[in-house]
Coordinates of C-alpha atoms in Angstrom, one line a residue:
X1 CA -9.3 -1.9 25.1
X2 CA -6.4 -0.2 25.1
X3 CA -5.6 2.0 28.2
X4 CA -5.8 5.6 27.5
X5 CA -4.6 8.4 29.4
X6 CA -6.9 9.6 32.1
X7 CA -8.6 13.1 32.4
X8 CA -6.8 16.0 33.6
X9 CA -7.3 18.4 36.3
X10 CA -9.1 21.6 35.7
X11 CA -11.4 23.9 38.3
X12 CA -15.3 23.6 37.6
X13 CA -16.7 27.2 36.3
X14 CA -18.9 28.9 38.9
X15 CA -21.8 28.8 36.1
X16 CA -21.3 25.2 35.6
X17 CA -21.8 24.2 39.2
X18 CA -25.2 26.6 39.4
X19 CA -26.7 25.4 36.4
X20 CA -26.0 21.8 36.5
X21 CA -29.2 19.1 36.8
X22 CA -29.9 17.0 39.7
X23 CA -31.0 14.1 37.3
X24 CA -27.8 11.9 36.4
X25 CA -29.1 11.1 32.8
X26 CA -29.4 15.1 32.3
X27 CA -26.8 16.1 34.2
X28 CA -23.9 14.1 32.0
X29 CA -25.4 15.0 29.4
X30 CA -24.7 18.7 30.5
X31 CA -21.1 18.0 30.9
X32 CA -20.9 15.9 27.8
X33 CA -21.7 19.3 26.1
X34 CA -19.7 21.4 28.3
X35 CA -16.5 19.4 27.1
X36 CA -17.8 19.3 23.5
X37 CA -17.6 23.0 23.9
X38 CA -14.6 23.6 25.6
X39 CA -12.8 21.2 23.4
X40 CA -11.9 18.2 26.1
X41 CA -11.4 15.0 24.2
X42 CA -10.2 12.9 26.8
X43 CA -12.3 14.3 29.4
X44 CA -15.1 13.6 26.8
X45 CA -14.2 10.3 26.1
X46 CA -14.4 9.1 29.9
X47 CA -17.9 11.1 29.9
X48 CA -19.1 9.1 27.1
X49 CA -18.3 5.9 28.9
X50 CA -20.0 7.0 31.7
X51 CA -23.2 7.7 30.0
X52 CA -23.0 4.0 27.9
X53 CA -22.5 2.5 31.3
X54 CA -25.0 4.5 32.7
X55 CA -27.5 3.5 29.3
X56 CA -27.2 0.0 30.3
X57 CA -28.0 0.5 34.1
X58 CA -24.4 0.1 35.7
X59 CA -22.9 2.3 37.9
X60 CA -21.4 4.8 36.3
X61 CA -17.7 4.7 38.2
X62 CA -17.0 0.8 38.7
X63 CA -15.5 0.3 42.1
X64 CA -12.1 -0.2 43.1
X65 CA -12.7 -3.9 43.5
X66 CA -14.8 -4.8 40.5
X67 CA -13.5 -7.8 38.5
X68 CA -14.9 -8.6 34.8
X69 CA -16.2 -11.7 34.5
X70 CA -17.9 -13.6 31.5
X71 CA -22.1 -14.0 32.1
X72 CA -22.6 -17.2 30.1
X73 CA -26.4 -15.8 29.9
X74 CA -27.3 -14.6 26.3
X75 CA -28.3 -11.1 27.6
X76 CA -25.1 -10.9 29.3
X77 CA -23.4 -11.4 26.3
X78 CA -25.5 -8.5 24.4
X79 CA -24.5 -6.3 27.6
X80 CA -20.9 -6.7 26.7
X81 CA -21.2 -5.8 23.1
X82 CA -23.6 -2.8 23.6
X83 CA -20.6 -1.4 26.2
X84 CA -17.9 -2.7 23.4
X85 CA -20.1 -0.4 21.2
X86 CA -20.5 2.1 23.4
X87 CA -16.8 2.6 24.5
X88 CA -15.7 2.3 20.6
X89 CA -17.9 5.2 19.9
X90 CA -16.4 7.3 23.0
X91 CA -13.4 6.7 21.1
X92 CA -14.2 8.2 17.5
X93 CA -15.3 11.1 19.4
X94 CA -12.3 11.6 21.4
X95 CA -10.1 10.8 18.9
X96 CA -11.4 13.0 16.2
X97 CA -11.8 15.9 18.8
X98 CA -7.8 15.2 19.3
X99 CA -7.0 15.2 15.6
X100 CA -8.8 18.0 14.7
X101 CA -7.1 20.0 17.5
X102 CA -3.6 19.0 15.9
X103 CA -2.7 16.4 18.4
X104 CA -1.9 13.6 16.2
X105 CA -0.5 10.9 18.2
X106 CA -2.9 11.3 21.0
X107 CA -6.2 11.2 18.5
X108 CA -4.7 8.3 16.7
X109 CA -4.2 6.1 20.5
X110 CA -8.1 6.8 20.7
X111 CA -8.8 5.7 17.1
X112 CA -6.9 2.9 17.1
X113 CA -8.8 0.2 18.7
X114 CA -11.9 1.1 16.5
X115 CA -10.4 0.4 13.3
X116 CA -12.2 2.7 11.7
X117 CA -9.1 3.7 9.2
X118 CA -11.3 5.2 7.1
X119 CA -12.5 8.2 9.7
X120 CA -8.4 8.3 10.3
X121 CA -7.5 9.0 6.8
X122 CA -10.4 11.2 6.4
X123 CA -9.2 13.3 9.8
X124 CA -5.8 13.3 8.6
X125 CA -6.3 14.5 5.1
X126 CA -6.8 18.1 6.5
X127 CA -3.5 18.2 8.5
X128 CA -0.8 19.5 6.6
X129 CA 2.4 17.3 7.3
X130 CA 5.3 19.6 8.8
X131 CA 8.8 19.4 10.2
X132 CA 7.4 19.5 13.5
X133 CA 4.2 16.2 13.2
X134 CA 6.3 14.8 10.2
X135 CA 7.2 11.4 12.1
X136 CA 4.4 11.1 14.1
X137 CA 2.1 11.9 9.8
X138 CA 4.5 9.0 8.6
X139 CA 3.9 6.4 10.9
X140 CA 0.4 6.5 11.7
X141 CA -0.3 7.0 7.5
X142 CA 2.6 4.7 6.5
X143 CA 3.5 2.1 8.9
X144 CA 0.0 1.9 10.4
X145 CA -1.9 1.7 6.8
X146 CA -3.9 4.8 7.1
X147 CA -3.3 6.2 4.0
X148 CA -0.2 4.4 2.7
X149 CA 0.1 6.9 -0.8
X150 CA 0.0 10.2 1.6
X151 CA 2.6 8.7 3.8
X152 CA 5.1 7.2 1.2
X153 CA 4.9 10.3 -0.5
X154 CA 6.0 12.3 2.4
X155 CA 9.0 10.6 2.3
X156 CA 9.6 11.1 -0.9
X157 CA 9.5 15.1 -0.7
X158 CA 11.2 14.8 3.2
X159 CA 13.7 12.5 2.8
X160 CA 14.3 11.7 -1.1
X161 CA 14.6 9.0 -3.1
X162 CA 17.1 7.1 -1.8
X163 CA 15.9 6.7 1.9
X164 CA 12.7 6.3 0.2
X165 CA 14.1 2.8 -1.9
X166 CA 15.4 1.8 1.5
X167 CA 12.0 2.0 3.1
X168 CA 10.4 0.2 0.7
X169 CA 13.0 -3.0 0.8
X170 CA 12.6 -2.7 4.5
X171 CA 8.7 -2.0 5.3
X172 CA 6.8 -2.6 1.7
X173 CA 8.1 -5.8 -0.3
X174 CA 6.9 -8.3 2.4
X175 CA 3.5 -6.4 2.5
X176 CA 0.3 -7.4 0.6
X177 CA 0.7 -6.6 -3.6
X178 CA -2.1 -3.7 -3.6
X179 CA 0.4 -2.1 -0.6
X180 CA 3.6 -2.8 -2.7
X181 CA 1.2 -1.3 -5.8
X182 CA -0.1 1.9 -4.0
X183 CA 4.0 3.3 -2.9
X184 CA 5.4 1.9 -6.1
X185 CA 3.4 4.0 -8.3
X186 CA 4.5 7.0 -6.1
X187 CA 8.0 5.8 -6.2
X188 CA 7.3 5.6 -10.6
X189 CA 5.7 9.0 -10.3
X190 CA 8.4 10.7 -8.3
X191 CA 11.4 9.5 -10.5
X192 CA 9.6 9.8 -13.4
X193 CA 9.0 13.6 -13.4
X194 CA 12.4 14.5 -12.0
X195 CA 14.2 12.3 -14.6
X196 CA 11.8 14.0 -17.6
X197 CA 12.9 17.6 -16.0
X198 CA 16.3 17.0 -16.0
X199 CA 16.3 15.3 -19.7
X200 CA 14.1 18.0 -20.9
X201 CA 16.8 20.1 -19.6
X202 CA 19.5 18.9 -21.1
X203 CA 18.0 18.5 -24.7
X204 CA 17.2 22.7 -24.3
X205 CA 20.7 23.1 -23.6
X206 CA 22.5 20.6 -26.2
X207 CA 19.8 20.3 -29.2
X208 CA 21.2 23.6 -31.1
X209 CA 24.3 21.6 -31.4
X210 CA 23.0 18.7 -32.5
X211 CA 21.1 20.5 -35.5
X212 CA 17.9 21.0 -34.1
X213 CA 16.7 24.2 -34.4
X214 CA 16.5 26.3 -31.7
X215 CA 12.0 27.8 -32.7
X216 CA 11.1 23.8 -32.5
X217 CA 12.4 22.4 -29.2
X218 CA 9.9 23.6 -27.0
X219 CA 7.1 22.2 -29.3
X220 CA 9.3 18.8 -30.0
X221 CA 8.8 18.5 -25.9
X222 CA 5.6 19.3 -26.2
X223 CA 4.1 16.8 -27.8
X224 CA 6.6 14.2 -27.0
X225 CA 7.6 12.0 -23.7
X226 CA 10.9 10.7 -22.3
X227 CA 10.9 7.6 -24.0
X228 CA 10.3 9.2 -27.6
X229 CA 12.5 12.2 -27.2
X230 CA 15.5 9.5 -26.7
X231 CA 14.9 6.8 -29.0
X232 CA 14.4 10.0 -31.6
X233 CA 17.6 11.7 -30.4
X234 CA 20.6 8.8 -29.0
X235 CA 23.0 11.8 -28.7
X236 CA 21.1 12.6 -25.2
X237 CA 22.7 9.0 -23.9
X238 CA 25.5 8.7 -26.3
X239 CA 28.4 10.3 -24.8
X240 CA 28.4 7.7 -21.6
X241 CA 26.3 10.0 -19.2
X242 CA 23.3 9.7 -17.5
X243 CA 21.1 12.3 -15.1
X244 CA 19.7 10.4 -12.2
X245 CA 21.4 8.2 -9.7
X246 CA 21.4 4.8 -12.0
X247 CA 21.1 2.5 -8.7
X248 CA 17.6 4.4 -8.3
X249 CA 16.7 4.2 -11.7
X250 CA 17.2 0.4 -11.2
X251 CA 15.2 0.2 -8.1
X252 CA 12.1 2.2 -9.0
X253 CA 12.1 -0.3 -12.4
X254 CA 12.3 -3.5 -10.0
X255 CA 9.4 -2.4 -8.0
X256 CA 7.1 -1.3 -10.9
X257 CA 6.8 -4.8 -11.7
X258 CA 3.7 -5.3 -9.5
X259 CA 1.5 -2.2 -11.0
X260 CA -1.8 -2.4 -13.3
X261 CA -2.8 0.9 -14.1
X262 CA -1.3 1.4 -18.2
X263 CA -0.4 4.8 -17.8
X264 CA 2.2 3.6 -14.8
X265 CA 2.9 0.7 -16.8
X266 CA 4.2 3.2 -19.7
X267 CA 5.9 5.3 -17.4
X268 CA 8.0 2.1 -15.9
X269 CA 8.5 1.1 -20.4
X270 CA 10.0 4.6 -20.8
X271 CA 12.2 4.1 -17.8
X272 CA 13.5 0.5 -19.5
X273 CA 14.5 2.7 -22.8
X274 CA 16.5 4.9 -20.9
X275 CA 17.8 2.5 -18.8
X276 CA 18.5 0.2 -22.2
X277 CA 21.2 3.5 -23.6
X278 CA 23.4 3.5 -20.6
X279 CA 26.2 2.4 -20.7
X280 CA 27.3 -0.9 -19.6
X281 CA 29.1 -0.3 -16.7
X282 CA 25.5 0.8 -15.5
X283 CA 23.1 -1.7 -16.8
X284 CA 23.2 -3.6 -13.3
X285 CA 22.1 -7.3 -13.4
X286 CA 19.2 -8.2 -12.0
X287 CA 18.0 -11.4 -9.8
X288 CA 16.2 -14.2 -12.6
X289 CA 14.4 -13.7 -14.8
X290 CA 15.6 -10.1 -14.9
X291 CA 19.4 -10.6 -15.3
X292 CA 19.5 -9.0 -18.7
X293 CA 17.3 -6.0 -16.7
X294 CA 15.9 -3.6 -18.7
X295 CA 15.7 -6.0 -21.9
X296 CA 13.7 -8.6 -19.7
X297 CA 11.8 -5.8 -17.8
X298 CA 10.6 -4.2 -21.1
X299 CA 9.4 -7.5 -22.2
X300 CA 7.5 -7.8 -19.4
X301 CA 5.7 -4.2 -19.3
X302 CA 4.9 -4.0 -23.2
X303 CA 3.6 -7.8 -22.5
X304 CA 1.6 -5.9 -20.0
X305 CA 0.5 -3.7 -22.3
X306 CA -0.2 -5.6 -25.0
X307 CA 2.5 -5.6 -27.3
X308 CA 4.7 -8.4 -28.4
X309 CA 2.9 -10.6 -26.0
X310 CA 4.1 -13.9 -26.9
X311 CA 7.4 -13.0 -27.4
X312 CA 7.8 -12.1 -23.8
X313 CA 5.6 -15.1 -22.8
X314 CA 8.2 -17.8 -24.8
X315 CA 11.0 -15.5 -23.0
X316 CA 9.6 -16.2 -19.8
X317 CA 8.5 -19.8 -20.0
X318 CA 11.9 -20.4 -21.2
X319 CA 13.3 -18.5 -17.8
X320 CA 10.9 -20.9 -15.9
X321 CA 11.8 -24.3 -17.3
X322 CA 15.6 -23.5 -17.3
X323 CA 16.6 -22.0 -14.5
X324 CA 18.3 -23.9 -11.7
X325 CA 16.2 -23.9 -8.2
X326 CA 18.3 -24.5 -6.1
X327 CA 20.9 -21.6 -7.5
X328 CA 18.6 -19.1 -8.5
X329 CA 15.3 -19.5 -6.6
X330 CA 11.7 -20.1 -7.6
X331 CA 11.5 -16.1 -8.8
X332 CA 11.2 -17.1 -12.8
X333 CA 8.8 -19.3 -11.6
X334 CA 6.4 -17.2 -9.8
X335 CA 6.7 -14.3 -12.6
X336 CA 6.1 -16.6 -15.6
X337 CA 2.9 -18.2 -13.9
X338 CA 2.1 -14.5 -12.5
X339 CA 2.3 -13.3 -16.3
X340 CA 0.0 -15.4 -17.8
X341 CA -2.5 -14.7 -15.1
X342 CA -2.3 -11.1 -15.4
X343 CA -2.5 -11.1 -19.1
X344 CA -5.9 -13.3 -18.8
X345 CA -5.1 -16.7 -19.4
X346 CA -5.4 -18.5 -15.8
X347 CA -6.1 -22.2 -17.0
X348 CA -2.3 -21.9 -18.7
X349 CA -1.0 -20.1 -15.2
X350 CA -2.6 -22.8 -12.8
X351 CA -1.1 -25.6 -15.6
X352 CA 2.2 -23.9 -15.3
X353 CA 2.5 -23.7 -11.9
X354 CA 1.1 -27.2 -10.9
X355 CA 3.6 -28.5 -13.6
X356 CA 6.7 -26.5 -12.5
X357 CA 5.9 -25.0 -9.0
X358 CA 9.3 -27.1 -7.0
X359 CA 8.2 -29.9 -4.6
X360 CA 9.7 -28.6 -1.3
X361 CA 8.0 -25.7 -1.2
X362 CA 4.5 -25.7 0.6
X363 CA 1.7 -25.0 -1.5
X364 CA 0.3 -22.8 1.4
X365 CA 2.7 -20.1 0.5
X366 CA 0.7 -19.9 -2.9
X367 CA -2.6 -20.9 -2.0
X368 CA -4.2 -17.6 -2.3
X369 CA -3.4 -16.9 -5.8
X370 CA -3.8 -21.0 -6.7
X371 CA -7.7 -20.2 -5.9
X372 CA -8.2 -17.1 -7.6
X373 CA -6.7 -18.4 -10.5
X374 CA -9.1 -21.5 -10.1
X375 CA -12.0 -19.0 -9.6
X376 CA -11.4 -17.3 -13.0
X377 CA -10.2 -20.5 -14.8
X378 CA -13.6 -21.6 -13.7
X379 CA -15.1 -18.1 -14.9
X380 CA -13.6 -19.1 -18.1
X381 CA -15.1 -22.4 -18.2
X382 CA -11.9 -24.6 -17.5
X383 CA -13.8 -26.7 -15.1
X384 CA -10.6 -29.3 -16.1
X385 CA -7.9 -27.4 -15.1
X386 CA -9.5 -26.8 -11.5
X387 CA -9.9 -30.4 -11.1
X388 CA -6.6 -31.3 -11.8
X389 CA -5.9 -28.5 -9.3
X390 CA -7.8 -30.6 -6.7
X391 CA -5.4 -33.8 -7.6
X392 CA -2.4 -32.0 -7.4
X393 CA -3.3 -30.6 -3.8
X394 CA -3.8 -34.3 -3.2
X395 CA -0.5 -35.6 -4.6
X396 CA 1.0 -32.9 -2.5
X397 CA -1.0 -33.5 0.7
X398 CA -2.2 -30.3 0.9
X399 CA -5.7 -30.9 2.8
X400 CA -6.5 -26.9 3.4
X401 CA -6.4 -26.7 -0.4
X402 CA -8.5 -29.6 -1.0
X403 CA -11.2 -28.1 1.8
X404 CA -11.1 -24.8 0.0
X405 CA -11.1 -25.7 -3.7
X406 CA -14.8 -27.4 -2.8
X407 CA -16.0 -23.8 -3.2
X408 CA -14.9 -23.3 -6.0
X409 CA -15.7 -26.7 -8.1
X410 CA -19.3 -27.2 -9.1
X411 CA -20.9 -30.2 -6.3
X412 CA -21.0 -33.5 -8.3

């Protein structure tokens, strides 16, 4: 367990001491309730071990010399999880009690050991995040996982986009895709709707001029979205300006990469279209297969979307089969074979990544989406594409694989 801080001092009411029970099991139950009401987490929380130590007929206060040992006897064993349980439990309570009363960092040392990150996200969601708990919100919703959205959005609104892009190259991309998923789309979100504000602004201001008439622009904006209103109307881009910081448009593209929902997926498309009218000098190039960046990227999401599907899928496999290694990485690789998964075709992904996937890189780094690939190939009924699956783990001496595709593969 984790050590906690210990109980602080406080003088025992007159009407306390009078009315308390000579019977230990009553009596801490009597001062269990007395810090309940007097709102004493940590006071509570050593009460509560008390009484689970009490429960399973230990002394209450361990002495000074105890030692834990390990009793190799089966009820000795069940002891040791009942007190597990019971100390767990004293610290919900405590830490909830802690929370509730505003004192973040102390009620999430409590919670912590429990795991219980959905009580945490559930305490935390009624505590506004201020200037004065703002680091303490971030890294306990953020950095610890509690409630990843809530957090990253906080640092959105507190700090802006830029040191927003920073944190996520620093804290998200190595994280698991659903994590990378979950602040992207906040990222999208947030750059979205103050890129459509500022557009929407401008086309107000410069449409007369441009012989739209003045009674229709509000209902042209309307019923239209950002990547409409400027394929309709190029003047908004064609004079060599932009609205947002273009590095930033760049990032928030790059990231979107990894998101499912379609209407996020639209959002990032309408992005690539203004991204596409800039000019040159700030269409940055992008690592393979993204070089040409929004072309490639826009590719990718309509793909995504449905449209133009193997058109993006001969662009990609093209990117994968052509590009050097050794200069450029296994990145066209990984999003070719990643593509074809995600638009429902894993016999062709696990084909194309047993085929190309480069010999000196461990197939452990992949393993994970090799088998569930294999599971919906095998879904799918390409019981032949999971068995050559099981040869190439062979060929590359991969025995982890070959234990775990056996779950997978009907038994013979």
């Amino acid at each position: 367990m984790t050590d906690l801080p210990t109980t602080t001092r406080s003088s025992i009411p007159n009407e306390l001491r009078t009315r308390l029970s000579a019977d230990p099991v009553k009596r801490l139950d009597e001062v269990i309730a007395y810090f309940r009401q007097h709102r004493q987490p940590v006071e509570l929380f050593e009460a509560l071990k008390m009484k689970t130590r009490l429960r399973l007929g230990m002394s209450m206060v361990p002495p000074p010399d105890a030692e834990t040992t390990s009793d190799p006897s089966p009820h000795g064993r069940q002891e040791e999880r009942e007190l597990e349980d019971g100390l767990l439990d004293a610290c919900r309570q405590a830490g909830a009690m802690l929370i509730e009363d505003g004192k973040i960092a102390e009620g999430w040392m409590y919670l912590r050991p429990t795991g219980d990150t959905s009580l945490a996200k559930r305490l935390l969601s009624g505590v506004e995040i201020t200037d004065e708990n703002y680091d303490e919100m971030v890294q306990i919703l953020l950095h610890e996982g509690v409630d990843l959205a809530r957090g990253y959005r906080a640092v959105l609104t507190q700090q802006g986009t830029c040191n927003s892009i920073t944190l996520f190259d620093q804290a998200i991309a190595e994280r698991p895709r659903s994590d990378r998923a979950t602040a992207a789309a906040c990222l999208l979100d947030h750059f979205y709707e103050e890129l459509w504000s500022l557009v929407q602004a401008d086309f107000r201001d410069r449409a007369p001029k441009h012989g739209v008439a003045p009674d229709s622009i509000e209902d042209e904006l309307g019923r239209t979205c950002l990547g409409e209103l400027i394929t309709r109307h190029g003047w908004i881009l064609g004079d060599g300006g932009y609205h947002l910081d273009t590095t930033h448009l760049s990032s928030t593209v790059r990231f979107a990469t990894v998101l499912t929902d379609r209407e996020e997926i639209d959002k990032a498309v309408q992005l690539c279209q203004y991204g596409k009218r800039l000019p040159a000098d700030f269409q940055y190039p992008g690592d393979e297969p993204f070089v040409d960046f929004y072309p490639a990227h826009l590719a990718y999401f309509n793909a995504l979307l449905g449209r133009d599907v193997d058109t993006a899928v001969r662009l990609f496999e093209q990117k994968a089969r052509h590009v050097d290694v050794m200069e450029g990485g296994s990145g066209a690789i990984e999003v070719y074979v990643d593509l074809l998964d995600r638009l429902g075709r894993p016999a062709e992904a696990l084909t194309a990544a047993m085929e190309l996937f480069p010999e000196d890189v461990p197939t452990q780094r992949v393993m994970p989406d090799l088998m569930a690939m294999a599971r919906s190939a095998m879904a799918a009924g390409h019981s032949d594409v999971v068995a050559s699956l099981q040869d190439f783990l062979f060929e590359r001496g991969d025995l982890l694989g070959v234990a775990a595709i056996a779950e997978i593969q009907p038994a013979t």
